[in-house]
mmCIF file of C-alpha atoms in Angstrom:
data_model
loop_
_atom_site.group_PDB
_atom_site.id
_atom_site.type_symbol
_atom_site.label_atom_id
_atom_site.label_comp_id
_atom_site.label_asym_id
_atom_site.label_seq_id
_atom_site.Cartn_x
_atom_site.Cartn_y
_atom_site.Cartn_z
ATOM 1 C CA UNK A 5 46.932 60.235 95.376
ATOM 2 C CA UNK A 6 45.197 62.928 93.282
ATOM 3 C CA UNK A 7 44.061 61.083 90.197
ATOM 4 C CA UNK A 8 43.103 62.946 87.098
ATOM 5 C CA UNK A 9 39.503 62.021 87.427
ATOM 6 C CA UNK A 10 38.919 64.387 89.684
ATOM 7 C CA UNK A 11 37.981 68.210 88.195
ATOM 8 C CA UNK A 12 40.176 69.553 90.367
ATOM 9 C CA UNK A 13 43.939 67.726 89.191
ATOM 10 C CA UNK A 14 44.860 69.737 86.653
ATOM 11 C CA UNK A 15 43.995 74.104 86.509
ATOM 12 C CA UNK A 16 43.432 74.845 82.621
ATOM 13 C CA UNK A 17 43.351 78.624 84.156
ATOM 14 C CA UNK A 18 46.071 78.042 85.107
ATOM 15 C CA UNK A 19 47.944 76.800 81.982
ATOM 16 C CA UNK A 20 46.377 79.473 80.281
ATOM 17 C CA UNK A 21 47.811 82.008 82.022
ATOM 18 C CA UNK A 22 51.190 80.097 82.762
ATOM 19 C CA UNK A 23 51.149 79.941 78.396
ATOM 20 C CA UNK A 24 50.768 83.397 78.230
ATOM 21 C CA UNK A 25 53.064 84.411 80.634
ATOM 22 C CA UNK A 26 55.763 82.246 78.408
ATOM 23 C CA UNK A 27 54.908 83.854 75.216
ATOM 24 C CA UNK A 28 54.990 87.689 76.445
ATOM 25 C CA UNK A 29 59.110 86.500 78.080
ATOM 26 C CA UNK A 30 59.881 84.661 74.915
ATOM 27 C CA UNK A 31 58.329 86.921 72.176
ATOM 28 C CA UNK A 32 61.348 88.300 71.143
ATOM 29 C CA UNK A 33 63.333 85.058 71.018
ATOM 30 C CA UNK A 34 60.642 83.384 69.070
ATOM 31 C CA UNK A 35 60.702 86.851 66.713
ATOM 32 C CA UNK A 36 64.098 86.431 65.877
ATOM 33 C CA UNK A 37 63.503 82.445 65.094
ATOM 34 C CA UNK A 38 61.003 83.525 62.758
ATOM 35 C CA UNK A 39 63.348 85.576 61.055
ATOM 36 C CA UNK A 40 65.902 83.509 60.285
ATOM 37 C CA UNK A 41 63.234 80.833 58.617
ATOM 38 C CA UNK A 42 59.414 82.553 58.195
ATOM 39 C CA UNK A 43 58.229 85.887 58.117
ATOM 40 C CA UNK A 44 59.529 87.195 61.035
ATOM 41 C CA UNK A 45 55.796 87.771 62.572
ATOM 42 C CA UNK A 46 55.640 84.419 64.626
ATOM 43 C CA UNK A 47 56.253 86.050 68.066
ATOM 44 C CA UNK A 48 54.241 89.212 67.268
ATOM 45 C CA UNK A 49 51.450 86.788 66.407
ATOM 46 C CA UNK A 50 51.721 84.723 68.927
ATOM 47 C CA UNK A 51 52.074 87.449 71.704
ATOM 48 C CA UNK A 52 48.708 88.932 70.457
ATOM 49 C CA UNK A 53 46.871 85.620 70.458
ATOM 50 C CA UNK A 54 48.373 85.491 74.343
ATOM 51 C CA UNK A 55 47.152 89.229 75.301
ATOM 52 C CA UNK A 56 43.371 88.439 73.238
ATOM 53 C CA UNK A 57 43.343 85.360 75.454
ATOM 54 C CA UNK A 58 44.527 86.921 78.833
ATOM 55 C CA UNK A 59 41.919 89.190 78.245
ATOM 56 C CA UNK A 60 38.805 87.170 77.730
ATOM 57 C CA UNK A 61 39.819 85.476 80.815
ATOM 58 C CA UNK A 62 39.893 88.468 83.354
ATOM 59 C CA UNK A 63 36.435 88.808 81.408
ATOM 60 C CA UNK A 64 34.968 85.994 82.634
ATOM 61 C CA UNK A 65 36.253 85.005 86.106
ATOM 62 C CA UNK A 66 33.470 82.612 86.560
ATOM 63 C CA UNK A 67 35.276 80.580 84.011
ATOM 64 C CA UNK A 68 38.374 79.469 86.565
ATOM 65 C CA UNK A 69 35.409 76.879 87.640
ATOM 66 C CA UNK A 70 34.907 75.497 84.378
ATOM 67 C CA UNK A 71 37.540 73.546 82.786
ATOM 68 C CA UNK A 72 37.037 73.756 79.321
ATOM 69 C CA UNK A 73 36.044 77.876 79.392
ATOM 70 C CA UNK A 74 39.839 79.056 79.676
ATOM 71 C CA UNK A 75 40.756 76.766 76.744
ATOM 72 C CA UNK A 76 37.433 78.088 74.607
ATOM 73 C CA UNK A 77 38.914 81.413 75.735
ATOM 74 C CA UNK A 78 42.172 80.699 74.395
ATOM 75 C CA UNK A 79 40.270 79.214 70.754
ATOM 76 C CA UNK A 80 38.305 82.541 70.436
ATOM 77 C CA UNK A 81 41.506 84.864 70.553
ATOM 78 C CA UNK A 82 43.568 82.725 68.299
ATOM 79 C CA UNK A 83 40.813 82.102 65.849
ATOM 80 C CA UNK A 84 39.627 85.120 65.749
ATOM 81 C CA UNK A 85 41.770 87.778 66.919
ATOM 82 C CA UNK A 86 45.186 86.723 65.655
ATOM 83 C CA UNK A 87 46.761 86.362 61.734
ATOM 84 C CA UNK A 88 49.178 84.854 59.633
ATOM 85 C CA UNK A 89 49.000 81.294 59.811
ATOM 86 C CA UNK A 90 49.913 79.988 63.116
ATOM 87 C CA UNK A 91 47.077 81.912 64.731
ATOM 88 C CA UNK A 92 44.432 79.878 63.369
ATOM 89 C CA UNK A 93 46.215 76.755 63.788
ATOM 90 C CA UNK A 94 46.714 76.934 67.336
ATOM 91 C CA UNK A 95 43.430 77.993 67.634
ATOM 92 C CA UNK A 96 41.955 75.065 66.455
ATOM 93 C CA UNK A 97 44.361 73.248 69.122
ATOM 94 C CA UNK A 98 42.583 75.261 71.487
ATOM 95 C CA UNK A 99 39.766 74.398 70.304
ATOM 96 C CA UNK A 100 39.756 71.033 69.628
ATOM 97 C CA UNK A 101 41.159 70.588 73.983
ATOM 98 C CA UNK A 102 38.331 72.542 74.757
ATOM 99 C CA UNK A 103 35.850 70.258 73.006
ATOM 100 C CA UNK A 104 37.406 67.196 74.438
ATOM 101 C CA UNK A 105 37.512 68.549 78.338
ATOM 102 C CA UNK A 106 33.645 69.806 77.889
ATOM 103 C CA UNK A 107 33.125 66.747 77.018
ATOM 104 C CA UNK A 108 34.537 64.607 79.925
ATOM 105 C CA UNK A 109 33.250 67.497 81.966
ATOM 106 C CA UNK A 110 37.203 67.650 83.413
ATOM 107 C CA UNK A 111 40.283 68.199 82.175
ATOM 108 C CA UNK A 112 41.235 64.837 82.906
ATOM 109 C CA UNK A 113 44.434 62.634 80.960
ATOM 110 C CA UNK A 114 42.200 61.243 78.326
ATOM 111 C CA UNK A 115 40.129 63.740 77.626
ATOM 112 C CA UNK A 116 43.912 65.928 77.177
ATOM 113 C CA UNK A 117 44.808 63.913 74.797
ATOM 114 C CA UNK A 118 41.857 63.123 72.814
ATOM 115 C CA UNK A 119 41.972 67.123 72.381
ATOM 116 C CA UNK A 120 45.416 67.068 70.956
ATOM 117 C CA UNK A 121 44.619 64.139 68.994
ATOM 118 C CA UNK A 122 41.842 65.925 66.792
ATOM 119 C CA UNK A 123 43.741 69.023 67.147
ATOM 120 C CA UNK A 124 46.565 67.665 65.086
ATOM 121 C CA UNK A 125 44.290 66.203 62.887
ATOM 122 C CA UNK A 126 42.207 69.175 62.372
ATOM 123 C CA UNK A 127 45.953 71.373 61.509
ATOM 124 C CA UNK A 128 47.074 68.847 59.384
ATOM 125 C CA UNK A 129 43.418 68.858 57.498
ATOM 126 C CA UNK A 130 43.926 72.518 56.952
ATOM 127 C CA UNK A 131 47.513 72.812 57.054
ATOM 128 C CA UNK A 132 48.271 69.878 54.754
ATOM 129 C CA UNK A 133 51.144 69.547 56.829
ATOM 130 C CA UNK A 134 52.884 65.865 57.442
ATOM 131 C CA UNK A 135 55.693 64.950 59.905
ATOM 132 C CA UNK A 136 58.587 65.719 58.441
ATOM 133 C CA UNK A 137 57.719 69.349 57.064
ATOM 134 C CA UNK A 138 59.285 70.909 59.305
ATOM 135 C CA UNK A 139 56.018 72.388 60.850
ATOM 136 C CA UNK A 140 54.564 72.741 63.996
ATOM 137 C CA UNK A 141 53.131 69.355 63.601
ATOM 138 C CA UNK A 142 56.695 67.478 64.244
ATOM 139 C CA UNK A 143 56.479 69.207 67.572
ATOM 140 C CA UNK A 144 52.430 68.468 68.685
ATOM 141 C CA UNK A 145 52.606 64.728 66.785
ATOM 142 C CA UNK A 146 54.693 63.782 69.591
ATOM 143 C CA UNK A 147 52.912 65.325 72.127
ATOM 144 C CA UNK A 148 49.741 63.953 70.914
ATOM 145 C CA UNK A 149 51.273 60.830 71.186
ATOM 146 C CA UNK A 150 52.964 60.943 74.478
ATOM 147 C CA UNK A 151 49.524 61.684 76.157
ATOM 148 C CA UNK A 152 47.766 59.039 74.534
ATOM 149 C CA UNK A 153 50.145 56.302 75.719
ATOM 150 C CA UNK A 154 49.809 57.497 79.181
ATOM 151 C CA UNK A 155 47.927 55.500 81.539
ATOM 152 C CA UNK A 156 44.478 56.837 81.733
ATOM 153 C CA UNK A 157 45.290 57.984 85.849
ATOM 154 C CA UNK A 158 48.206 59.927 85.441
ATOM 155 C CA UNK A 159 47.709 63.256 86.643
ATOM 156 C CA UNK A 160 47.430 65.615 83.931
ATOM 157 C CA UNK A 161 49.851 67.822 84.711
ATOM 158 C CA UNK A 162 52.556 64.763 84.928
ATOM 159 C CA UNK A 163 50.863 63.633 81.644
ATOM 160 C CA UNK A 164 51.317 67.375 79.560
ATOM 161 C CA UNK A 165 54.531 67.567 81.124
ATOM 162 C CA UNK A 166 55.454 64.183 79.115
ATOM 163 C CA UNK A 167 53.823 65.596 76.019
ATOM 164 C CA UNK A 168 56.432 68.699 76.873
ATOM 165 C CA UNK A 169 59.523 66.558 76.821
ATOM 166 C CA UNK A 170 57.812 64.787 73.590
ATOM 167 C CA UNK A 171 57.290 68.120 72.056
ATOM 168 C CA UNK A 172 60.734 69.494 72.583
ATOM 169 C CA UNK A 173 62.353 66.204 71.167
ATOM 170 C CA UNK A 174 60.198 67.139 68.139
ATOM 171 C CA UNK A 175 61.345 70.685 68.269
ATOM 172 C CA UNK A 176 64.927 69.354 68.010
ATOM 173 C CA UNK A 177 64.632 67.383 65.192
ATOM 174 C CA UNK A 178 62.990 70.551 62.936
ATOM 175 C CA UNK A 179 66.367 72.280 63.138
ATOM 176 C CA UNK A 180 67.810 68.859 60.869
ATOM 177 C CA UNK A 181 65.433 68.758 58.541
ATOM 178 C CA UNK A 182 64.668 70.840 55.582
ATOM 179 C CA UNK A 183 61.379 72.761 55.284
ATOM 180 C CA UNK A 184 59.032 71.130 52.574
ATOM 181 C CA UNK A 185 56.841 73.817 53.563
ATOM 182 C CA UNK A 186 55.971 77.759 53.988
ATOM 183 C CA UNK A 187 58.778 80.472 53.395
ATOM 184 C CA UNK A 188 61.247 78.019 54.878
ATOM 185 C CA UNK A 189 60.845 75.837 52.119
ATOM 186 C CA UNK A 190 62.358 78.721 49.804
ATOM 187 C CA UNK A 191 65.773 78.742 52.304
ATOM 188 C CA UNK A 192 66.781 75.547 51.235
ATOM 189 C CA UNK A 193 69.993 74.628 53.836
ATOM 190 C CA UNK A 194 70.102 78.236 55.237
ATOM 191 C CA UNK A 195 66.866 77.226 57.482
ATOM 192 C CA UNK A 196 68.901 74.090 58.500
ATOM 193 C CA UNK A 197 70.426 74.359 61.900
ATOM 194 C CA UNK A 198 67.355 75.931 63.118
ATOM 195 C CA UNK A 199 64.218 74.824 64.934
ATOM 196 C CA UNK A 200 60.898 75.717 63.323
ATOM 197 C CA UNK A 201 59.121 78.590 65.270
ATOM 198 C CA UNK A 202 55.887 76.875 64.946
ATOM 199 C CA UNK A 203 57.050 73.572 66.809
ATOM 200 C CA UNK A 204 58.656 75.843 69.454
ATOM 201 C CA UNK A 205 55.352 77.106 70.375
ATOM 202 C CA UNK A 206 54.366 73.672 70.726
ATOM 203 C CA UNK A 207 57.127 73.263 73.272
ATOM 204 C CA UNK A 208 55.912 75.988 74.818
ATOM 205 C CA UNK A 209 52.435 75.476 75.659
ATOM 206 C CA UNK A 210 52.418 71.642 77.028
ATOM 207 C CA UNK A 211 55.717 72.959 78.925
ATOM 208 C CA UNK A 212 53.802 75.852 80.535
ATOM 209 C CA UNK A 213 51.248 73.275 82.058
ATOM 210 C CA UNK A 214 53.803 73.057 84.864
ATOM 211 C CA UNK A 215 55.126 76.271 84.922
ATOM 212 C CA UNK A 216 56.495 79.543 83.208
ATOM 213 C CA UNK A 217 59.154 79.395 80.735
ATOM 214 C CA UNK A 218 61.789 82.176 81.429
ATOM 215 C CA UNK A 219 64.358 81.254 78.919
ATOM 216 C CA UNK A 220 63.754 79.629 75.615
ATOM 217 C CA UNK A 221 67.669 79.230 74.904
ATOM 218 C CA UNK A 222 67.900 76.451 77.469
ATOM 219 C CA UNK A 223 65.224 74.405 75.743
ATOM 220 C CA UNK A 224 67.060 74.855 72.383
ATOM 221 C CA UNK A 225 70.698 74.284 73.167
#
């Protein structure tokens, strides 16, 4: 059995692309979300973040051999390429996954979710966002979770695709609760009934570790 000690488990290529892929199908979906509780620039932002990132990958195609260079591609376009808020908080996801897999030198279970482990820390340090908000972070403090209680050989796909399931639960429980946070905050019970955009993205990315997303309205029904 492929363990995820071995470089070659888990494709963070892969994922990357598989995560943009998702965001250019669900952009207007995660628009209209954003519209109904935020700005309405979520999927716009996101989508650009996705493009910046596809194309510092085709930039570097030496980079498919290195597991942490998609996911520093993938922290450069976010952090630097995309605005509003949620760019620079996923980018310091990004970011913080990249650190963690240079550092095991694969993108191995642990090293996944010591990643996502500073990576919520480092949002909620800059985000002063806690569970609860209504926030992204009710969606990736799950996740974070759900790969840190797996058992150090699970394959990392088998272990993100836990953090998905994690993530989405998350995502569900943002449409009950009322924002404490952001433009939501100002909606008061007309944001209720839907899921933050934010934590949906969340969703998104550990679910595209397996594959693309097509249709967002089956993961929110």
């Amino acid at each position: 059995m492929t363990t995820s000690t071995s470089p070659d488990a888990f494709s963070t290529d892969a994922w990357m692309r598989r995560f943009v892929q998702t965001v250019q199908t669900t952009k207007d979906r995660l628009t209209s979300l954003d519209q109904e509780v935020g700005d309405g620039d979520f999927g716009i932002n996101l989508s650009t973040g996705a493009h910046s990132t596809l194309r510092h990958l085709d930039a570097n195609p030496a980079s498919r051999s290195a597991p942490a260079a998609p996911l520093h591609a993938a922290a450069t376009a976010f952090l630097d390429e995309v605005g509003g808020t949620s760019g620079p908080l996923f980018g310091l996801l990004f970011r913080s996954l990249a650190v963690a897999v240079a550092d095991a030198a694969a993108a191995t279970t642990p090293a996944l979710a010591a990643g996502a482990e500073e990576g919520l820390a480092a949002i909620r340090r800059v985000g002063d966002a806690a569970p609860g908000d209504k926030t992204l972070v009710d969606a990736l403090g799950p996740a974070a979770q759900a790969l840190r209680t797996a058992p150090a050989d699970t394959p990392p796909a088998e272990a993100l695709a836990r953090a998905a399931d994690a993530a989405w639960a998350g995502v569900s429980e943002t449409a009950r609760l009322r924002a404490r946070m952001g433009r939501s905050s100002y909606l008061g019970e007309r944001a209720e009934g839907v899921p933050d955009p934010g934590a949906v993205g969340i969703g998104l990315l550990f679910a595209s570790a397996r594959a693309v997303v097509e249709d967002l309205s089956t993961r929110l029904d």
